[in-house]
XYZ file of C-alpha atoms in Angstrom:
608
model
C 80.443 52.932 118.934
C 80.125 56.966 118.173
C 82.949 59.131 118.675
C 81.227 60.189 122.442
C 81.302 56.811 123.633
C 84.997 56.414 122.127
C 86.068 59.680 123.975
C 84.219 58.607 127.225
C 85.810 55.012 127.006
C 89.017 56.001 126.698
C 88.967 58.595 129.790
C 87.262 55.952 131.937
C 89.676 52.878 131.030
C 92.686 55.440 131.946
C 91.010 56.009 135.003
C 90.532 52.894 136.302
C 94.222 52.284 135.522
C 94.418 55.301 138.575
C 94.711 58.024 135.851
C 93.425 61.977 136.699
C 91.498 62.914 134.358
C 92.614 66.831 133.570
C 91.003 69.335 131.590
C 92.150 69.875 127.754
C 93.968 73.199 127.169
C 93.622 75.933 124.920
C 93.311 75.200 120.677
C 95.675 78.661 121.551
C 99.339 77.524 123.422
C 99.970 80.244 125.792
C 103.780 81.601 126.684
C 105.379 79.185 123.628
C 106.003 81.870 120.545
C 107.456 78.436 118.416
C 104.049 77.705 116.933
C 100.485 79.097 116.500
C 98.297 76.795 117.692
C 98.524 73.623 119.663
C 99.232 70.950 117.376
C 99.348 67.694 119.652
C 97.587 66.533 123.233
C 100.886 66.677 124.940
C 102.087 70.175 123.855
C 100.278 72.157 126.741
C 101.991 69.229 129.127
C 105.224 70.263 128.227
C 106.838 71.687 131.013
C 105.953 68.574 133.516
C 107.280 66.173 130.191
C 110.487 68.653 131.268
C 110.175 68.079 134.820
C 108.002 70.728 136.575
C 105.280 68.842 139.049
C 101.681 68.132 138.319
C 99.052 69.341 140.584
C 97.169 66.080 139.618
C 99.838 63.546 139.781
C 101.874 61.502 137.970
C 99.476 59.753 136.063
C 97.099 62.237 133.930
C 94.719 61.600 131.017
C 92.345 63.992 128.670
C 91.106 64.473 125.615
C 92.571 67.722 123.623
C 91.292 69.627 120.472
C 94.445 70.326 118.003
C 95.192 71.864 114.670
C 98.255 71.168 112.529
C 98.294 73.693 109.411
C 101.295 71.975 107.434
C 99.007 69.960 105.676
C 95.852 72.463 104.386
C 96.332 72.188 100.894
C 96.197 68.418 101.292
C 93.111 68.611 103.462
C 90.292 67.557 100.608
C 91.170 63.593 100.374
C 89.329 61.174 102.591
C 91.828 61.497 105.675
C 93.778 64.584 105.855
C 92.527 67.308 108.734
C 93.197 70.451 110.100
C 91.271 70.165 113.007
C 91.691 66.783 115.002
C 91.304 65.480 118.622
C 93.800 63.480 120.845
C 93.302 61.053 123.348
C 96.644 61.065 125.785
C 97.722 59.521 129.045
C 101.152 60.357 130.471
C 102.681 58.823 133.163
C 105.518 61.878 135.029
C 108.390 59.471 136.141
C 105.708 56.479 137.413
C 105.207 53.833 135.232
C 107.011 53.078 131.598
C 107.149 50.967 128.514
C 105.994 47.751 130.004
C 102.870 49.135 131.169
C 102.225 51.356 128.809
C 102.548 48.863 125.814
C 100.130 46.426 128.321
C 97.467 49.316 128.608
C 97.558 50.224 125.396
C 97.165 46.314 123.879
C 94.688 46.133 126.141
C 92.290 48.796 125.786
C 92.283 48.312 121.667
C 91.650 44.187 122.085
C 89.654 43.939 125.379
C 86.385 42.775 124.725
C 85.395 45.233 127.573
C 86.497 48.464 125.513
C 87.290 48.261 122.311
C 87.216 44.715 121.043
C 89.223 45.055 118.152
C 90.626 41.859 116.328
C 94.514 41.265 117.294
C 95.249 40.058 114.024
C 94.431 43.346 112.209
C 96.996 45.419 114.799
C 100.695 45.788 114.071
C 103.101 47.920 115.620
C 106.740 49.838 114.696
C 109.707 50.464 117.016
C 113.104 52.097 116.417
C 115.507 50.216 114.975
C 118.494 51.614 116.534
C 121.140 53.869 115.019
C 124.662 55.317 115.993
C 123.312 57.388 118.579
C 120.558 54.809 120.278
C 120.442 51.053 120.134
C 117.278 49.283 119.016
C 114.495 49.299 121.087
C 114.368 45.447 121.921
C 112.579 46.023 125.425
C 109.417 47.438 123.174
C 109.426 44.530 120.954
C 109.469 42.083 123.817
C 107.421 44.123 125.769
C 104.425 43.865 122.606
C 105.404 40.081 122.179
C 104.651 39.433 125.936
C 101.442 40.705 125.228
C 100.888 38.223 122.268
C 102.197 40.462 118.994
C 103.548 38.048 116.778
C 107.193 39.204 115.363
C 106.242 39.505 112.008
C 103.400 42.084 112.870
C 106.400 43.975 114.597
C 108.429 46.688 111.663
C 111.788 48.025 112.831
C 112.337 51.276 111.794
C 114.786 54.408 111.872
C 114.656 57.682 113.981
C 112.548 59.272 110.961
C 109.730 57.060 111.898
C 110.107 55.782 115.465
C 112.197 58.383 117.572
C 110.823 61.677 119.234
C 112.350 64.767 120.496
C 111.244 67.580 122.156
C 114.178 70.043 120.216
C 118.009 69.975 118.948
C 118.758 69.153 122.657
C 116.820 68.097 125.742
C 114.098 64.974 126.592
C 113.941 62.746 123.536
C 113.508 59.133 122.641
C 111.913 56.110 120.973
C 108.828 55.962 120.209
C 106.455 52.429 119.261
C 103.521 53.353 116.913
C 100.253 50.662 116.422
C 98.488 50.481 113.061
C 95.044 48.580 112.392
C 94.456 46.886 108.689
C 91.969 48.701 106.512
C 92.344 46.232 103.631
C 90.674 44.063 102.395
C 89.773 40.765 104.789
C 92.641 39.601 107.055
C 96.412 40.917 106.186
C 98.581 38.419 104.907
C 100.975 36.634 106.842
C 104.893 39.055 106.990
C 102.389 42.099 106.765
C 103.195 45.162 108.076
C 103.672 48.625 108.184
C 107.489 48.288 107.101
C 106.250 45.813 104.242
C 102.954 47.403 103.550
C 102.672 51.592 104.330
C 99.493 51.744 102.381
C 97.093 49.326 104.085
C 97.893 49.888 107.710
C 96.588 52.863 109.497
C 98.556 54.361 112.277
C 96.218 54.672 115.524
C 98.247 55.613 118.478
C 101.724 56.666 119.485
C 103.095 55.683 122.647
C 106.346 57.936 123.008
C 109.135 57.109 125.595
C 110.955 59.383 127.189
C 113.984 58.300 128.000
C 116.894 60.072 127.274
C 118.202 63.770 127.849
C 120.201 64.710 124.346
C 123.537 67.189 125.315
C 124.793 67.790 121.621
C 123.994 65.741 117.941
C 126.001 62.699 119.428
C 125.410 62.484 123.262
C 122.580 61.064 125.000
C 122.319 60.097 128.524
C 119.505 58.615 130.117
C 117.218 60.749 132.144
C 116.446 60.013 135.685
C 113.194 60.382 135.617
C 111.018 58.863 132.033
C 107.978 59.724 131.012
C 105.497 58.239 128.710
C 103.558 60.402 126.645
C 100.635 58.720 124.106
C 98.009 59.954 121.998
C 95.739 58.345 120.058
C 93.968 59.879 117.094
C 89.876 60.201 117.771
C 88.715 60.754 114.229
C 90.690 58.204 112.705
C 90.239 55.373 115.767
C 86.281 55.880 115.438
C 86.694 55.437 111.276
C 88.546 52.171 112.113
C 85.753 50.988 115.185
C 82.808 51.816 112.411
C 84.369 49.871 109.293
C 84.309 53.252 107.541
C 86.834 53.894 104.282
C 86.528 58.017 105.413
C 86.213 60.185 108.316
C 83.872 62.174 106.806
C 81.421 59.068 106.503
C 81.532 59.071 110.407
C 78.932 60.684 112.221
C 81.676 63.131 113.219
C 81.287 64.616 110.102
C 77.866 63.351 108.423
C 76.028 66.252 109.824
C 77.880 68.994 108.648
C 78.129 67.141 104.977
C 74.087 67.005 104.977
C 74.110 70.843 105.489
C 76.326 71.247 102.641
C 74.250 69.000 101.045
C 71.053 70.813 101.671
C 72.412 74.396 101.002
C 74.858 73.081 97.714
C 71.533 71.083 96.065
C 74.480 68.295 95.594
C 74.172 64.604 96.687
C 77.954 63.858 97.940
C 78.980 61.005 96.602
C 78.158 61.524 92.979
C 81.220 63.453 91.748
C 85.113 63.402 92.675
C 85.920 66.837 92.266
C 82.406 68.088 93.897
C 83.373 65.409 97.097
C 86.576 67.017 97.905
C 85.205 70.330 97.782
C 82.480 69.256 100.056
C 85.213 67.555 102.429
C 87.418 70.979 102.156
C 84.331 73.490 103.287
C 83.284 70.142 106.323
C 86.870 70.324 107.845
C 87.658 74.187 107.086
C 84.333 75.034 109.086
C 85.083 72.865 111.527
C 88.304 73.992 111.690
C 87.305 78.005 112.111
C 84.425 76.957 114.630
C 87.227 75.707 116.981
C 89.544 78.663 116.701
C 86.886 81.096 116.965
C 85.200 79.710 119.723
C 88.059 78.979 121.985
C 88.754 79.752 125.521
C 91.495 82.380 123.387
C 90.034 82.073 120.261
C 91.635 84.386 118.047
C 89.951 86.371 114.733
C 91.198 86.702 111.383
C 94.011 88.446 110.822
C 97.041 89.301 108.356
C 99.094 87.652 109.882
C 100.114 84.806 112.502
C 96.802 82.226 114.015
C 94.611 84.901 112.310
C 96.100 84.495 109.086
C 95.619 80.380 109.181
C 91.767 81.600 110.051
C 91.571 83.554 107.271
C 92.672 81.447 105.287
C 90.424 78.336 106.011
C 87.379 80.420 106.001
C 88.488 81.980 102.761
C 89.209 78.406 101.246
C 86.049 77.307 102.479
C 83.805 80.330 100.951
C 85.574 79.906 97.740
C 84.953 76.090 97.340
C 80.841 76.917 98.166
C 81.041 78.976 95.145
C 82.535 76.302 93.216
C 79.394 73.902 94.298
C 77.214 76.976 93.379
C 76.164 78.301 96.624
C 76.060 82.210 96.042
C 74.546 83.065 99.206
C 76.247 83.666 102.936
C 76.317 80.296 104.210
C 79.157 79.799 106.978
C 77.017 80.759 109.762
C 74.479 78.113 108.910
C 77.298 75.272 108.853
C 79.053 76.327 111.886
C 75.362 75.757 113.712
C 75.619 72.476 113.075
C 79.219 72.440 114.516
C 78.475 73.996 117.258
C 75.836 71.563 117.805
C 77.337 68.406 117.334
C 80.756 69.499 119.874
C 79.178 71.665 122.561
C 78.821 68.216 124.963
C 82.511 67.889 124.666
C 83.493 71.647 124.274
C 81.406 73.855 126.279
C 82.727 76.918 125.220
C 81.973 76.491 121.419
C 78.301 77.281 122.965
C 79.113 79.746 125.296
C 80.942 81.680 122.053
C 78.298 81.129 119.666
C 77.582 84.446 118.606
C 81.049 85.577 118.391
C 81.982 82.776 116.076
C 78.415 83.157 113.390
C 79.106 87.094 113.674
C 83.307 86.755 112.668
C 82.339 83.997 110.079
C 79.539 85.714 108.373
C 82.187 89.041 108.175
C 85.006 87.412 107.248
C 82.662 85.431 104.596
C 81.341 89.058 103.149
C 84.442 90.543 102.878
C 85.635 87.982 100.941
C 83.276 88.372 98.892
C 84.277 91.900 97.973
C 87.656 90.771 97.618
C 86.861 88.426 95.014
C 85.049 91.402 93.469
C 88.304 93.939 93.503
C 90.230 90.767 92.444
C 88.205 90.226 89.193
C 88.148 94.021 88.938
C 92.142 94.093 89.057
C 92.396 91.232 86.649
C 90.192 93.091 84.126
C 92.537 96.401 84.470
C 95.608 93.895 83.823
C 93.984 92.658 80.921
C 95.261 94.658 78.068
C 99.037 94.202 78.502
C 98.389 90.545 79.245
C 97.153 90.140 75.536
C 99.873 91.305 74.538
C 101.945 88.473 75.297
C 101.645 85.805 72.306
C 102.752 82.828 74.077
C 99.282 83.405 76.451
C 100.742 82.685 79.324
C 100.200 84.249 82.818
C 103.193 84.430 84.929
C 103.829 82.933 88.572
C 104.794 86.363 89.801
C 101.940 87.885 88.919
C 98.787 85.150 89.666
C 100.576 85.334 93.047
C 100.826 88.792 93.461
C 96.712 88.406 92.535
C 96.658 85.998 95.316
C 98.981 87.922 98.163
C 97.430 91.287 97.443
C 93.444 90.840 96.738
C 93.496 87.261 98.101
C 92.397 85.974 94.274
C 92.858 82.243 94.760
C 94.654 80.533 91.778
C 92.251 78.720 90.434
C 90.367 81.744 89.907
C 93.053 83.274 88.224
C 93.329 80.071 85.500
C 89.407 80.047 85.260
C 89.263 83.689 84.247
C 92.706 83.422 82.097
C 90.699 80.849 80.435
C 87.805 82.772 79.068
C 90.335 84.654 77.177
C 92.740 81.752 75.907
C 95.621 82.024 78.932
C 97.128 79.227 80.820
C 98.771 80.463 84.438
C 102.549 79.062 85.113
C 101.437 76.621 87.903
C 104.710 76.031 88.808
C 106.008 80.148 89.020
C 103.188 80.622 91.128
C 104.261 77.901 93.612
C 107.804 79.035 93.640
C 106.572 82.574 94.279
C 104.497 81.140 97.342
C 107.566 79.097 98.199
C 109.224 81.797 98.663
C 107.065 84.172 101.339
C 106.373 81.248 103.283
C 110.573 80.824 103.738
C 110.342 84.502 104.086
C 107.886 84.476 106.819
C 108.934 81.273 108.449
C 112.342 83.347 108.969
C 111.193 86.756 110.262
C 108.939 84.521 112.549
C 112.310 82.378 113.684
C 113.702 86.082 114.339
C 110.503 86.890 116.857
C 110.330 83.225 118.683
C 113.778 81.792 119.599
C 113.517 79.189 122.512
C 109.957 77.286 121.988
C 109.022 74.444 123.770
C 112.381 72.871 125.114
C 113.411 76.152 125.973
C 111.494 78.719 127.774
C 112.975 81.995 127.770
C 113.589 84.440 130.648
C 112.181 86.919 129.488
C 108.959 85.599 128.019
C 108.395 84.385 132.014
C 108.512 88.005 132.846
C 106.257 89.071 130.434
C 103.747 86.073 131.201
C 103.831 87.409 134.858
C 103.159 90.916 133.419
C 99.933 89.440 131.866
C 99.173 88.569 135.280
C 99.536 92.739 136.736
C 98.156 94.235 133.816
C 94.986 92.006 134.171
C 94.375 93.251 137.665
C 95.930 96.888 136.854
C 93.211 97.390 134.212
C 90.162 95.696 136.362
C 91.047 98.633 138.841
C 91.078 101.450 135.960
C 88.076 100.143 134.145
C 86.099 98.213 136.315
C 84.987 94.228 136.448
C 83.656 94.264 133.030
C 87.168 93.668 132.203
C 87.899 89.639 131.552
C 91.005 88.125 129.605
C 90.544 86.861 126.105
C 94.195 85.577 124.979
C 97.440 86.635 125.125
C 100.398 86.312 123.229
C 104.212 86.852 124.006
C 107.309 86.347 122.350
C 110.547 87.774 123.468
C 109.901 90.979 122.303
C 106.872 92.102 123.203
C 102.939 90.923 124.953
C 99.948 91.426 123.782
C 97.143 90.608 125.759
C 93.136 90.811 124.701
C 90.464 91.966 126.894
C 86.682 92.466 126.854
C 85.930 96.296 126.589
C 83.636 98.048 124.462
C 85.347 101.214 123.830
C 88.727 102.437 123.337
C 90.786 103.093 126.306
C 91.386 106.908 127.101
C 95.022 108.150 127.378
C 94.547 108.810 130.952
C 93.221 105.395 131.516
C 96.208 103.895 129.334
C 98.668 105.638 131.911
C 96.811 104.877 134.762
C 97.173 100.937 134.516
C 100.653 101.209 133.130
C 101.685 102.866 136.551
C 100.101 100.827 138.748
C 101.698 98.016 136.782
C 104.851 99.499 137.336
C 104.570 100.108 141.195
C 103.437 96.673 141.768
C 107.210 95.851 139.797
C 109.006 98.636 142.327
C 107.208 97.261 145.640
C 108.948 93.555 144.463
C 106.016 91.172 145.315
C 106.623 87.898 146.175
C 104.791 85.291 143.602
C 104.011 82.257 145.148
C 101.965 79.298 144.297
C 99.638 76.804 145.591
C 98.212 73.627 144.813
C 94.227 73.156 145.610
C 90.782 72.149 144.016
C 89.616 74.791 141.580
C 86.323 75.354 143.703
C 88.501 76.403 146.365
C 90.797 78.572 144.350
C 87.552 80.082 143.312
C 86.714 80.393 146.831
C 89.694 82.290 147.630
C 89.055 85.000 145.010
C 91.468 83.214 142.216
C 90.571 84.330 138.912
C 89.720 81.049 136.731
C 90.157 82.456 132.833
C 89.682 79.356 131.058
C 87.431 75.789 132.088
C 88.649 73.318 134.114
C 87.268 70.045 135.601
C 84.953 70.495 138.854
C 87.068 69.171 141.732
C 90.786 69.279 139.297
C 93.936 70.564 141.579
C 95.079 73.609 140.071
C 98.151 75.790 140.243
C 97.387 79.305 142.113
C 99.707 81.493 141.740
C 99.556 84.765 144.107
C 101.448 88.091 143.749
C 101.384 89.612 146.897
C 102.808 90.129 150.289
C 100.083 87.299 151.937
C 98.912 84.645 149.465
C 95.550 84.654 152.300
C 95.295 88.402 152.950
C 97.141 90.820 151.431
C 97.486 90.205 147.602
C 97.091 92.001 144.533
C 96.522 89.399 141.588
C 95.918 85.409 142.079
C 94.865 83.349 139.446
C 94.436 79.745 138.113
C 97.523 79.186 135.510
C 100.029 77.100 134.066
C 103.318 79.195 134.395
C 105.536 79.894 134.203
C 106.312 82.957 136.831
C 109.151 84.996 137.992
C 110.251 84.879 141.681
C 109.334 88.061 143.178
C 108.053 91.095 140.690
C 111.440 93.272 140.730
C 112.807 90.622 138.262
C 110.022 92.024 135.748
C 111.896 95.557 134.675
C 109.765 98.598 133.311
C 106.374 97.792 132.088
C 105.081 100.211 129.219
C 102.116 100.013 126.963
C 103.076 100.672 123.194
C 99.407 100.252 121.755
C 96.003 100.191 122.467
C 93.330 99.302 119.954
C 90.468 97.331 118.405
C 90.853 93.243 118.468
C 87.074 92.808 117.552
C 83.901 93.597 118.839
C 83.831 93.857 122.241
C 87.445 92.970 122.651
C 90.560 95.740 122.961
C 94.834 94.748 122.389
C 97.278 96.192 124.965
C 100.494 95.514 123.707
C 103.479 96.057 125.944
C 107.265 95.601 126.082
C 109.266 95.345 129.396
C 112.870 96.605 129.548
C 115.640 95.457 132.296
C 114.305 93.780 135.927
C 116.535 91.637 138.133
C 117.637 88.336 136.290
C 115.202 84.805 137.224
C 116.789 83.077 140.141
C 117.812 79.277 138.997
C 117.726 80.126 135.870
């Protein structure tokens, strides 16, 4: 079995369990300032997790492209990622650990699906603490379905509990592991005896209590299930693979590497992880780039991460000895190999090769004013006698010319200087606190708490979309947005700089949508008929899905000035927005202009 038929199995075994299939979301979470880039299959369900209804149902299932960027310096070893799918199913109040422990047992052991020998699965649930007992209706639940009780670990709320934030939905959680040691695993083996051997698969996460401070919890009315199980990893497992890079996931991009590095991977540790680093980063930067809001690189925020992998990646080809450009010619093969399941990684092509092969060339020049700035250093270096390069300053190489370290020791090298390894991390340690605190400053709230006014500027997006179709014309199409509770900023397809007049122009009509107080309603129906109705679809869905239309206007049929397919979530009526005003203008990338706005005042959110 491939990773296709895995992805297709999955969605149809869900579905004949009376599952909707639903479209994955964007690599790019929209309205939720608490992280850059959706890092799990249920983040973009979080607001029906929290209760808010879903068009299709109660029982849902997809596939979903993530990134998690905590980990990038590990990425290089046989298993670590950036970029990652999810299979999920979620039942909204329906079913809940009974069946979903039953589904789950028997999608992996069936010899209809996956076939996969019982005595290599074991499973964890939480053991109980002060605040929550032990989860003994998961354990019975997995020995009803033939888990033997030494295959089942107890273990605490580090391991087996979930919650959405401080307060709010939270609960246990059961995890299921496969063996990838050798032959059978012996008899009391598990993944509370034995972390190393057993591979975690799939997390089935129960919703099932609301938390009101650090010691009360009281059950929620309504529990949810939310599971995800890991593609990459589950295929590895299905193919009797040590690596998923020796999948066919990956195999293809390693030949190109292969072909362009004149290197046979395989044949030398150091050479292998740099191979692995370039396959995932790639991979990684294809995905971003070529997203329904892929962003570019940037300084700072999802643009920074991009830079960063691409950056990593261009500097690890040099280490294998490829001096030419040579992103473009991997992310092909990317493009290639995912455009079945992700559409829109063909329909952005272009956009991706052209922002790779820049990015890739201007670090090159980088590297050049780097070595350059190093050489200009030089002479007060030497005259340290103990050789040694400070922290402080092979970072400030790094921060400022984007000189990786390793560069810095290699060239320190040639003239008989070691680098202080650990300065230089304590250095980095620091910005990154730095950062991660002026970026706590910009994004309070996140996912178990959506914000007032980030709802008003959401539903801003919404005029200023329409507002600047009417200036400029229907060239204009959304690209992303972003909001926080400061400020939007919302991307648009444009090829030249708006003209003061113009800027003005859509502000006001912005703002006297806001003073005429629209209603905003919304709808549930088919996206062909939302498309039918004049809806503006921005980003793919599923032929036939129910959809959310929401409608500002005085008649949702006749008289309306914006309706689109989205999410949420929206204001009441548009006097609740405030005053609308466009700080910025200016160049995103090519082809693409940045509004940002601020919105000041507006009637407070009814039920708020």
């Amino acid at each position: 079995m491939n990773a296709n038929e895995l992805r297709s199995k999955y969605i149809e075994f869900f579905k004949s369990k009376n599952h909707a299939e639903i479209s994955g979301q964007s690599l790019i979470p929209e309205n939720d300032p608490s992280v850059l880039f959706t890092t799990a299959g249920m983040h973009p369900l979080v607001p029906y997790l929290l209760g808010e209804k879903h068009p299709a149902g109660t029982r849902l299932t997809d596939y979903q492209k993530c990134i998690r960027t905590g980990d990038i310096d590990e990425v290089g070893d046989p298993s670590h990622l950036t970029c990652f799918e999810m299979l999920g199913n979620w039942s909204l109040g329906d079913y809940f650990k009974k069946e979903s422990i039953a589904f789950s047992y028997e999608f992996l052991t069936s010899k209809d699906w996956l076939a996969l020998d019982p005595r290599k699965i074991s499973v964890t649930v939480f053991a109980g603490d002060e605040n929550a007992p032990r989860d003994e209706d998961a354990a019975q639940y997995w020995k009803d379905n033939g888990m033997p009780e030494d295959k089942i670990a107890y273990l605490p709320a580090s391991d087996n509990w979930w919650a959405a934030g401080p307060t709010g939905p939270c609960g246990p959680d059961t995890e299921i592991f496969y063996w990838v040691g050798e032959g059978l695993p012996p008899k009391g083996s598990n993944k509370g005896t034995d972390s190393a051997n057993w591979m975690e698969i799939w997390n089935n996460v129960f919703m099932q209590f609301n938390r009101i401070d650090e010691k009360t919890l009281v059950p929620l009315p309504k529990q949810n299930v939310d599971t995800g199980m890991g593609l990459e990893r589950t295929n590895c497992i299905l193919q009797g693979k040590t690596s998923v890079y020796l999948t066919e996931v990956f195999q293809p991009i390693i030949n190109k590497i292969e072909q362009l590095a004149e290197y046979k991977y395989g044949t030398d540790d150091e050479k292998d992880k740099s191979v692995r680093i370039i396959a995932d980063h790639i991979r990684s930067a294809v995905f971003i780039l070529g997203d329904q809001r892929g962003v570019t690189p940037d300084r700072v925020g999802a643009g920074y991460v991009l830079r960063r992998l691409i950056r990593r990646a261009v500097r690890h080809g040099m280490k294998l000895g490829i001096e030419k450009d040579f992103m473009a010619e991997i992310a092909e093969v990317v493009v290639e190999n995912f455009k079945g399941p992700y559409p829109e990684l063909e329909q952005n092509k272009e956009k991706v090769y052209k922002e790779l092969t820049a990015e890739e060339a201007k670090f090159r020049v980088t590297l050049k004013k780097g070595e350059n700035e190093f050489q200009k250093m030089l002479p007060n270096l030497m005259k340290n006698p103990k050789k040694i390069i400070s922290g402080k300053v092979a970072y400030n190489l790094y921060e400022t010319y984007g000189f990786p370290l390793e560069l810095t020791q290699e060239l320190g090298f040639e003239y008989g200087f070691t680098v202080d390894v650990d300065g230089f991390k304590e250095a980095e340690r620091k910005h990154q606190e730095a950062s991660k605190t002026a970026e706590a400053g910009k994004a309070k709230g996140g996912l178990a708490e959506q914000s007032d006014i980030a709802t008003k500027y959401h539903t801003a997006t919404h005029l200023l979309q329409q507002a600047l179709v009417e200036v400029l014309g229907d060239q204009v199409a959304q690209k992303g947005s972003n909001i926080n509770n400061e400020r939007m900023r919302f991307d648009f397809t444009f090829e030249r700089a708006m003209t003061p007049e113009e800027i003005k122009k859509a502000e006001d009509i912005v703002n006297q949508k806001i003073q005429e107080d629209l209603p905003v309603t919304m709808e549930v129906m088919t996206l062909d008929q939302a498309k039918a109705e004049g809806a503006r679809a921005l980003f793919a869905n599923k032929y036939g899905e129910s959809v959310k239309v929401y409608t500002i206007g005085r008649d949702p049929k006749n008289d309306w000035f914006s309706k689109e397919v989205c999410g949420g979530p929206h204001v009441q009526h548009t006097a609740q927005i405030g005053t609308f005003k466009i700080e910025k203008e200016q160049s995103s990338s090519a082809g693409v202009r940045r509004i940002r706005a601020t919105i000041s005042g507006g009637l407070p959110l009814e039920n708020s």
